[in-house]
PDB file of C-alpha atoms in Angstrom:
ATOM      1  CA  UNK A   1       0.000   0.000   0.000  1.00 66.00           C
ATOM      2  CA  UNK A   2       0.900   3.058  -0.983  1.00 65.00           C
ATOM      3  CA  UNK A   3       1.500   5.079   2.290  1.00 92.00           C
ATOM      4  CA  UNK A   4       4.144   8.000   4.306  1.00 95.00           C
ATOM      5  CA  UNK A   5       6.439   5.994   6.461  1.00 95.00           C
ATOM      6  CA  UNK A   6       8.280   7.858   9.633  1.00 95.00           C
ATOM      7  CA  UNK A   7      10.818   6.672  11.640  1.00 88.00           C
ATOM      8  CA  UNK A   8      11.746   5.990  14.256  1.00 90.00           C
ATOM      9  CA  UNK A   9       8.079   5.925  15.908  1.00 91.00           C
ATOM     10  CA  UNK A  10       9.722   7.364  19.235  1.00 94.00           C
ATOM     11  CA  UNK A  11      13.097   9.426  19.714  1.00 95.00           C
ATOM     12  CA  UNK A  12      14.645   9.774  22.809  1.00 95.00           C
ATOM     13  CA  UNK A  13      17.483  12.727  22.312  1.00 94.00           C
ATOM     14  CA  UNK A  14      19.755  14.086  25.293  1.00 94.00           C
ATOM     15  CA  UNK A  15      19.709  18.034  25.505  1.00 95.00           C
ATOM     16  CA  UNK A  16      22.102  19.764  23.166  1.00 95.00           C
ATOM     17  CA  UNK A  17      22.296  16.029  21.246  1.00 96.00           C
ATOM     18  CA  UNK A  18      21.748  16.577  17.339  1.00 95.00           C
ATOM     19  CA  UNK A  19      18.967  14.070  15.953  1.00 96.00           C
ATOM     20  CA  UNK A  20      17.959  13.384  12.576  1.00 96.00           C
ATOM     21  CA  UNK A  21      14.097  11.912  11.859  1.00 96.00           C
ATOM     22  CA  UNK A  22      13.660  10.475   8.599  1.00 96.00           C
ATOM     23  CA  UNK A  23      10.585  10.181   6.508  1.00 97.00           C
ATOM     24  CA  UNK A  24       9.629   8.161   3.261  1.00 96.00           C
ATOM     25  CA  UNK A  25       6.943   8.066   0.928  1.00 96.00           C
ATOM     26  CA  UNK A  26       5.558   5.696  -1.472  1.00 95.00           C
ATOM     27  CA  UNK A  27       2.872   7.944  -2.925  1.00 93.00           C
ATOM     28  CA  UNK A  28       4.930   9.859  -5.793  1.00 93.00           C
ATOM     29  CA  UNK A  29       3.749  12.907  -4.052  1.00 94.00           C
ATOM     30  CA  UNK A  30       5.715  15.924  -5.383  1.00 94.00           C
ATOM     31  CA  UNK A  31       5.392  18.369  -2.058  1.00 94.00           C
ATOM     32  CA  UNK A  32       6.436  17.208   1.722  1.00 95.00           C
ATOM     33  CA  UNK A  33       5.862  18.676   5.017  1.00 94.00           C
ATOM     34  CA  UNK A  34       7.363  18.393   8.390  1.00 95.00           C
ATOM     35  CA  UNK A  35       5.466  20.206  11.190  1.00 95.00           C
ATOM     36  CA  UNK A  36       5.666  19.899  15.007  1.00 96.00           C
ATOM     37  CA  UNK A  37       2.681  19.368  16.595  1.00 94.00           C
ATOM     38  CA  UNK A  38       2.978  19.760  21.053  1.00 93.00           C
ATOM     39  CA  UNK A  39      -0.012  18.054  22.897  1.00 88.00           C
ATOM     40  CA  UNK A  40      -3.265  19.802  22.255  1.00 85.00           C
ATOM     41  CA  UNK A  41      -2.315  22.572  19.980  1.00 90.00           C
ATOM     42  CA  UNK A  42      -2.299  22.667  16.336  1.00 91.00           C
ATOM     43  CA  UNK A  43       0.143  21.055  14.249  1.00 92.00           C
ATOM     44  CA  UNK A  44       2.564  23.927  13.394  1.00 93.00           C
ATOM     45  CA  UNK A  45       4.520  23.997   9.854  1.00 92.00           C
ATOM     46  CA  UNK A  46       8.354  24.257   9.868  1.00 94.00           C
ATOM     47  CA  UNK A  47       9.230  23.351   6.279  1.00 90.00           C
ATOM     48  CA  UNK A  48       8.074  22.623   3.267  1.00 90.00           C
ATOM     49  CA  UNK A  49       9.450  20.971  -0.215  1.00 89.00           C
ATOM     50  CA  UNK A  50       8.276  21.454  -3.761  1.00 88.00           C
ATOM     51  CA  UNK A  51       9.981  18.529  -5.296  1.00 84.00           C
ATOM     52  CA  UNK A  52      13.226  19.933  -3.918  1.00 82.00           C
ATOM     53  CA  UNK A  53      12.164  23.447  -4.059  1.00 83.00           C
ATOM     54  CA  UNK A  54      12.737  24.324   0.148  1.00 83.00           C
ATOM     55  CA  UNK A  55      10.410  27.063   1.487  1.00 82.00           C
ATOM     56  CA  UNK A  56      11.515  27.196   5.189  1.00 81.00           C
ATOM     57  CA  UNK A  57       8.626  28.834   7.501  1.00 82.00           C
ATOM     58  CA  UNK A  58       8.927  32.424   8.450  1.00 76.00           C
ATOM     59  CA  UNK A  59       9.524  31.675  12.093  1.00 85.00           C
ATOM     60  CA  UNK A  60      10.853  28.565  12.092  1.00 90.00           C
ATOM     61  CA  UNK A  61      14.251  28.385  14.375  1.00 90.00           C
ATOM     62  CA  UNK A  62      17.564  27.864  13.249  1.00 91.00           C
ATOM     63  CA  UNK A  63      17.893  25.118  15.288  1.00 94.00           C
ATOM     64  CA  UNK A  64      15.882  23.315  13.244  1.00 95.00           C
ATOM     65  CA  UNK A  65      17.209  22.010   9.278  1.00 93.00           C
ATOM     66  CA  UNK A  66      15.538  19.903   6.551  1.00 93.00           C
ATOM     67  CA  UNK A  67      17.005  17.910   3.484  1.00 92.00           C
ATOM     68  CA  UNK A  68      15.009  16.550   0.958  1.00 93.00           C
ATOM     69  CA  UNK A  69      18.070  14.430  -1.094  1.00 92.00           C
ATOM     70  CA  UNK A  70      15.291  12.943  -3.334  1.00 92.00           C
ATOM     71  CA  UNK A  71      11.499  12.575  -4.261  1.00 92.00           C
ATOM     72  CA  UNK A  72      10.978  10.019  -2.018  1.00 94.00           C
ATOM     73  CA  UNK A  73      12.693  10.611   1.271  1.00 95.00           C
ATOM     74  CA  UNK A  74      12.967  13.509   3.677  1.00 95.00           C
ATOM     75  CA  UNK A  75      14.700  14.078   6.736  1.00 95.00           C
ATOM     76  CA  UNK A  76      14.482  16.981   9.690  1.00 95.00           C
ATOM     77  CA  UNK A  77      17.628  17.772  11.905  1.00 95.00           C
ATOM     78  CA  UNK A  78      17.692  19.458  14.981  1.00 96.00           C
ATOM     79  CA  UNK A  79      21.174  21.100  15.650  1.00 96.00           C
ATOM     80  CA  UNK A  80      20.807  20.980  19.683  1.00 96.00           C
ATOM     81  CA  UNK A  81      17.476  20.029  20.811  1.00 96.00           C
ATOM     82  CA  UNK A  82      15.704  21.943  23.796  1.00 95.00           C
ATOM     83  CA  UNK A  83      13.732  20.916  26.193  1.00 94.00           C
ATOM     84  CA  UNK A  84      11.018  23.040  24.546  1.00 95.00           C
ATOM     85  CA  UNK A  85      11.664  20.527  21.083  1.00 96.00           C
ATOM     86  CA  UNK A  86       9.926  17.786  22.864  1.00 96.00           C
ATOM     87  CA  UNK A  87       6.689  17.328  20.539  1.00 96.00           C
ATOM     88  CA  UNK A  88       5.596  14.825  17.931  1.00 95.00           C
ATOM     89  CA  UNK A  89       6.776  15.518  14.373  1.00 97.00           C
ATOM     90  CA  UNK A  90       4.566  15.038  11.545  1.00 96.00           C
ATOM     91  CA  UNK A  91       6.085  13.947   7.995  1.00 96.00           C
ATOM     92  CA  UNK A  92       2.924  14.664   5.341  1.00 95.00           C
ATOM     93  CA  UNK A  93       2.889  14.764   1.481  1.00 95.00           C
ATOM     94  CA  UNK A  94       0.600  16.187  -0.979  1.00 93.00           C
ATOM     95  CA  UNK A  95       0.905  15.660  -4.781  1.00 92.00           C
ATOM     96  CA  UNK A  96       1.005  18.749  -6.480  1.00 88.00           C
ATOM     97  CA  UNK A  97       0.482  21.232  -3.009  1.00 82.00           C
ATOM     98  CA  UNK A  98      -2.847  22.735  -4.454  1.00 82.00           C
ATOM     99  CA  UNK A  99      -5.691  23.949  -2.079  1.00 77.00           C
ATOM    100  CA  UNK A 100      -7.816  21.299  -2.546  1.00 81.00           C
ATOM    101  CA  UNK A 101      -5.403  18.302  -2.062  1.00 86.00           C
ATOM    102  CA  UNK A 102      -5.595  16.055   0.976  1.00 89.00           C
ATOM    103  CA  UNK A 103      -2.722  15.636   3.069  1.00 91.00           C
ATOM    104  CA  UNK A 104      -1.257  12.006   3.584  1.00 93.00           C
ATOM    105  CA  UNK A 105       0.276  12.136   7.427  1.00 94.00           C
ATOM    106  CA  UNK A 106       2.883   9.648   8.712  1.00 94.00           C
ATOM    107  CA  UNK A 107       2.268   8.122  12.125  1.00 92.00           C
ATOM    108  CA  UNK A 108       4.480  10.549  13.560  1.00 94.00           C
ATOM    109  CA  UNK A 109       7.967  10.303  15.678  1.00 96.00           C
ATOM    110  CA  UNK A 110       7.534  11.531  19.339  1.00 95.00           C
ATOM    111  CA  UNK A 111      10.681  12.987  20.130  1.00 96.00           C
ATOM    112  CA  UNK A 112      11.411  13.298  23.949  1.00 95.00           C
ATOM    113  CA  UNK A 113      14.411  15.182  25.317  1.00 95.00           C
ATOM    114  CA  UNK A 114      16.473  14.338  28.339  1.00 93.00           C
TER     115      UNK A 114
ATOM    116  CA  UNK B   1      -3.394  37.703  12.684  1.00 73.00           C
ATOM    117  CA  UNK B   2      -5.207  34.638  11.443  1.00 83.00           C
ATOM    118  CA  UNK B   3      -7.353  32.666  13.798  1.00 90.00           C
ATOM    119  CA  UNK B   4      -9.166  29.457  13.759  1.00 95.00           C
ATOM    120  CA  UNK B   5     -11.502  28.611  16.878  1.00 96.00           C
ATOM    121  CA  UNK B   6     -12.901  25.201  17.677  1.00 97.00           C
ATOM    122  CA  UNK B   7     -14.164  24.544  21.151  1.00 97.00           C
ATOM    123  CA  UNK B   8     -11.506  22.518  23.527  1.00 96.00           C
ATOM    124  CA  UNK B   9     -13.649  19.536  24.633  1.00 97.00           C
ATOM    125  CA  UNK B  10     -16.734  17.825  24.128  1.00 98.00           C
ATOM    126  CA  UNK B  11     -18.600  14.745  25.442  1.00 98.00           C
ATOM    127  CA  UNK B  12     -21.151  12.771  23.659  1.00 97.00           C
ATOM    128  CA  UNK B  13     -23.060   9.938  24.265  1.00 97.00           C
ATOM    129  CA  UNK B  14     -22.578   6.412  21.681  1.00 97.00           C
ATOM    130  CA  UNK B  15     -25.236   6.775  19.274  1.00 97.00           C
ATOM    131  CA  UNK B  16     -26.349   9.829  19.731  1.00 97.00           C
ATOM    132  CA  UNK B  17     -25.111  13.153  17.142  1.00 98.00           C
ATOM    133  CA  UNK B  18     -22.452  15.595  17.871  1.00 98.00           C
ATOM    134  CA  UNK B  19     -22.005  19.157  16.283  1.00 98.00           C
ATOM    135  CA  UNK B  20     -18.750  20.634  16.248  1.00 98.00           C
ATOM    136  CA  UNK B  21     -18.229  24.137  15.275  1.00 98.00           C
ATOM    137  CA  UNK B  22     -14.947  25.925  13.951  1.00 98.00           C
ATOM    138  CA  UNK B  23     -14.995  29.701  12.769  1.00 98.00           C
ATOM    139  CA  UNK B  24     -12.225  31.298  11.275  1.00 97.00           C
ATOM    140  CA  UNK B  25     -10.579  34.374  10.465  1.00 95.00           C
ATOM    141  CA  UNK B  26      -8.256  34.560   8.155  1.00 92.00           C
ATOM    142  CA  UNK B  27      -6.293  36.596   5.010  1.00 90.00           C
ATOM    143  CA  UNK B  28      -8.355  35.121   1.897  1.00 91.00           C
ATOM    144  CA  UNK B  29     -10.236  31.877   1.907  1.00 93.00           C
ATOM    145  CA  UNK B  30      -9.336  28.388  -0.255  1.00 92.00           C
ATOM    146  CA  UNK B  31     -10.994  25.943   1.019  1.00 94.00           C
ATOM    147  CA  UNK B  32     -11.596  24.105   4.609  1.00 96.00           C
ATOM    148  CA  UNK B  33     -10.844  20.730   6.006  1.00 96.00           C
ATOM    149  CA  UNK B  34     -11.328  18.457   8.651  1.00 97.00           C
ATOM    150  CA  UNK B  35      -9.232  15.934   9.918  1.00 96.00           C
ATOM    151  CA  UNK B  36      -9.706  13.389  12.736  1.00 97.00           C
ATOM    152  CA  UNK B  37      -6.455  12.245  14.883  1.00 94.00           C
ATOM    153  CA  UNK B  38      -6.525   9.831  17.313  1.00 94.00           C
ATOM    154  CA  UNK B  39      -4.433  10.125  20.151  1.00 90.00           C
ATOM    155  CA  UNK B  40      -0.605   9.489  19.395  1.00 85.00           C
ATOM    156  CA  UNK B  41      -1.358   9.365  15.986  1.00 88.00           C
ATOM    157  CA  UNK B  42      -0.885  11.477  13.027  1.00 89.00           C
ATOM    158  CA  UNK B  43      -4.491  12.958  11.282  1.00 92.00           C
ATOM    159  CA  UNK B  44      -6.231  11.177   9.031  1.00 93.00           C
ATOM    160  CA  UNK B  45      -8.588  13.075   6.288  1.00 93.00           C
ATOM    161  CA  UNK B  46     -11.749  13.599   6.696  1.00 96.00           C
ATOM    162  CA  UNK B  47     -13.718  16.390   4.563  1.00 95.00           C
ATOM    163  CA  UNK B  48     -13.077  19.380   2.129  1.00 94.00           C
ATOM    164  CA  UNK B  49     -15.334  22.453   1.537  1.00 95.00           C
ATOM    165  CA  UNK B  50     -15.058  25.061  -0.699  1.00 94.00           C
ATOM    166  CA  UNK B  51     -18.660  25.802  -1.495  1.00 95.00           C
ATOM    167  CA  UNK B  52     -21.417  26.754   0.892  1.00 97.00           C
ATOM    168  CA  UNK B  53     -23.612  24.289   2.113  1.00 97.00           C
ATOM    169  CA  UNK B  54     -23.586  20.880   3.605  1.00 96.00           C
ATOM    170  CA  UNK B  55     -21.144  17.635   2.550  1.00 94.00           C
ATOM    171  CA  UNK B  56     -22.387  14.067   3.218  1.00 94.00           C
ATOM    172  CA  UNK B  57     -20.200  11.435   3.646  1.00 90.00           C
ATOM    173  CA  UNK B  58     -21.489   8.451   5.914  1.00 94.00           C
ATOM    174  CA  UNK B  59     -21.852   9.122   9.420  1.00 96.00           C
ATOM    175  CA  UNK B  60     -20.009  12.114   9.245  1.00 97.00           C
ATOM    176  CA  UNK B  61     -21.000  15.794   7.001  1.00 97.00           C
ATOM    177  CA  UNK B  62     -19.501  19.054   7.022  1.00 98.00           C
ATOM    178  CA  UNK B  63     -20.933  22.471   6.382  1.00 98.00           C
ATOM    179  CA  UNK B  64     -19.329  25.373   5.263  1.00 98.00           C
ATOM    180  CA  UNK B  65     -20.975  28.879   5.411  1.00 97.00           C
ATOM    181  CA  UNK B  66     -17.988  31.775   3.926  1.00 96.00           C
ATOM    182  CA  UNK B  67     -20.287  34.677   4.826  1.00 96.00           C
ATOM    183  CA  UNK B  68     -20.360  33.560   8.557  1.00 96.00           C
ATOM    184  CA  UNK B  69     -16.477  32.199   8.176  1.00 96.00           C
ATOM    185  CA  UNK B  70     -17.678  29.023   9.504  1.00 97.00           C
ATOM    186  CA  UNK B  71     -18.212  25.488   9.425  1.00 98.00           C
ATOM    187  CA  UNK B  72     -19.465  22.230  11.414  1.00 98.00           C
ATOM    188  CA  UNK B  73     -18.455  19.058  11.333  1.00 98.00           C
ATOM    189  CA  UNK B  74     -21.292  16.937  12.169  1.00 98.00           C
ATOM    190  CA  UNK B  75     -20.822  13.062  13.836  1.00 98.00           C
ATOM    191  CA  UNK B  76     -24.085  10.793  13.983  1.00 97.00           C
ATOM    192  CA  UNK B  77     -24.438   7.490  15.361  1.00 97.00           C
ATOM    193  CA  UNK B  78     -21.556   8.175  17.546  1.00 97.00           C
ATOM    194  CA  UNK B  79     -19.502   4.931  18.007  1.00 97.00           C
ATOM    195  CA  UNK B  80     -16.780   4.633  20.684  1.00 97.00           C
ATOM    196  CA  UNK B  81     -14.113   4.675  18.026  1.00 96.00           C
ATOM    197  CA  UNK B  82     -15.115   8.284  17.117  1.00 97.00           C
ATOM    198  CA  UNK B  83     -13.580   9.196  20.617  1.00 97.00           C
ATOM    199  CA  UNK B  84     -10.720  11.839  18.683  1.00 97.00           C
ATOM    200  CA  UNK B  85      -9.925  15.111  18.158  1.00 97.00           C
ATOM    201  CA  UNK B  86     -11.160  16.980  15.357  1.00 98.00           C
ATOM    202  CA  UNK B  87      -8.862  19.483  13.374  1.00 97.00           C
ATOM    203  CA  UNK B  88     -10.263  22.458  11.187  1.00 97.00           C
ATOM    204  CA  UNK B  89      -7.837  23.723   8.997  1.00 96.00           C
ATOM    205  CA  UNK B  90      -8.340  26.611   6.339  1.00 95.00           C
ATOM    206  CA  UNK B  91      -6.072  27.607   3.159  1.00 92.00           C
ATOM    207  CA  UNK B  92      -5.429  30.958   3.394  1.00 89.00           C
ATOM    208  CA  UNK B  93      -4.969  33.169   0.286  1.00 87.00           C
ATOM    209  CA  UNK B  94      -1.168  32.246   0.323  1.00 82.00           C
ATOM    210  CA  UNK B  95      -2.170  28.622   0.142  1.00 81.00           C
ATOM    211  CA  UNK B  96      -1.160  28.106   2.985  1.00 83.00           C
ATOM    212  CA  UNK B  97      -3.211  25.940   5.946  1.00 87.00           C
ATOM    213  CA  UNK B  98      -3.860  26.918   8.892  1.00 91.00           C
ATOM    214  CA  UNK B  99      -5.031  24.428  11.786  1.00 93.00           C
ATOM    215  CA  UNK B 100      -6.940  24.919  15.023  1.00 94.00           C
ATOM    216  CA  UNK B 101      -5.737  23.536  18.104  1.00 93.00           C
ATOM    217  CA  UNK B 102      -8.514  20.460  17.235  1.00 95.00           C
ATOM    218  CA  UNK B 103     -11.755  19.460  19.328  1.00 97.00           C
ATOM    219  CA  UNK B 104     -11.271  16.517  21.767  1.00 97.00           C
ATOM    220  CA  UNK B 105     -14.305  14.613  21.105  1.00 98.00           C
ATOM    221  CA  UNK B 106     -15.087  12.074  24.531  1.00 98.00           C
ATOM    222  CA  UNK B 107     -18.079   9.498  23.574  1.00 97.00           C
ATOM    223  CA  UNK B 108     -19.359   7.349  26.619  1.00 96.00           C
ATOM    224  CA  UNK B 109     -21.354   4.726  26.316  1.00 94.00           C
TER     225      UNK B 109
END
């Protein structure tokens, strides 16, 4: 089945520790999306790819990066994670990025931070 | 600033129907979803409205009024696996979408 595949399903990261969370998809989907979504608030979007066209959110920090190496994978690194980084992160793709497309979520990788 | 408003929590009983509202202000308007995500787990799509009026699909339908910059997603024949929250998001003129903080939806039996 075609699908968006995240792992790992749960980080655990040590304060100032850099970690990478990958993301794959199977859909041929042309756009990908990586938000961070904290418990009970919206999901919030850092980055975004057109094919490999990066649009990096206005206030996204520094601390976070993203690489999109090719159509099918992309990963998010956080440079020195923060307490405040603990959240689940949200890999989604969308074919073409136009209003009325769905977006296809992976399950998500909780990251905690020690 | 751009704004999207659903209510925090709900409770329902199983089988009976639940209403919940989202209204939204933002710059331009594309279109409005709903998505249901279960807890721990990423959100799953559920509706799209770009025209007025009401959307059927199953148990579930969504209504979009752009006049009143709102919409409803309505649940009937509540089942405990409905037990969620609920996520309006709008596309703003930019294209881009904007979520609310999602409806917690409790259903006892």
């Amino acid at each position: 089945d075609a699908m968006v595949i995240q792992n790992p399903r749960y980080q655990v990261t040590q304060f100032g520790k850099p970690v990478t969370l990958s993301c794959s998809q199977t859909l041929n989907h042309n756009v990908m999306y990586w938000y961070q979504q904290k418990s009970s608030q919206a999901p919030k979007l850092l980055f975004h790819y057109y094919d490999k066209d990066f649009n990096n959110e206005a206030d996204t920090p520094d601390n976070f990066q993203s690489r999109r190496p090719n159509t099918s994978f992309c990963f998010l690194d956080i440079r020195s994670p923060g307490l405040g980084d603990a959240a689940m992160y949200l890999c989604a793709t969308s074919r073409d990025g136009q209003a009325e497309e769905t977006q296809y979520f992976g399950p998500g990788t909780r990251l905690l931070v020690l | 600033g751009q704004n999207i408003d659903q209510p925090t929590e709900m409770t329902a009983t199983e089988g009976a129907i639940v209403q919940i509202n989202c209204t939204y202000q933002t710059s331009g308007f594309n279109g409005l979803f709903w998505y249901q995500q279960h807890a721990g787990e990423a959100p799953t799509f559920l509706s799209y409205n770009v025209l007025d009026g009401l959307e059927e699909k199953g148990r579930f339908s969504s209504f979009l009024s752009r006049s009143k910059g709102y919409s409803y997603l309505l649940l009937k024949e509540l089942q405990m696996k409905d037990s969620a929250s609920y996520l309006c998001a709008v596309i703003d003129s930019n294209y881009q979408l904007i979520w609310g903080a999602g409806t917690k939806l409790i259903i006892k039996p």
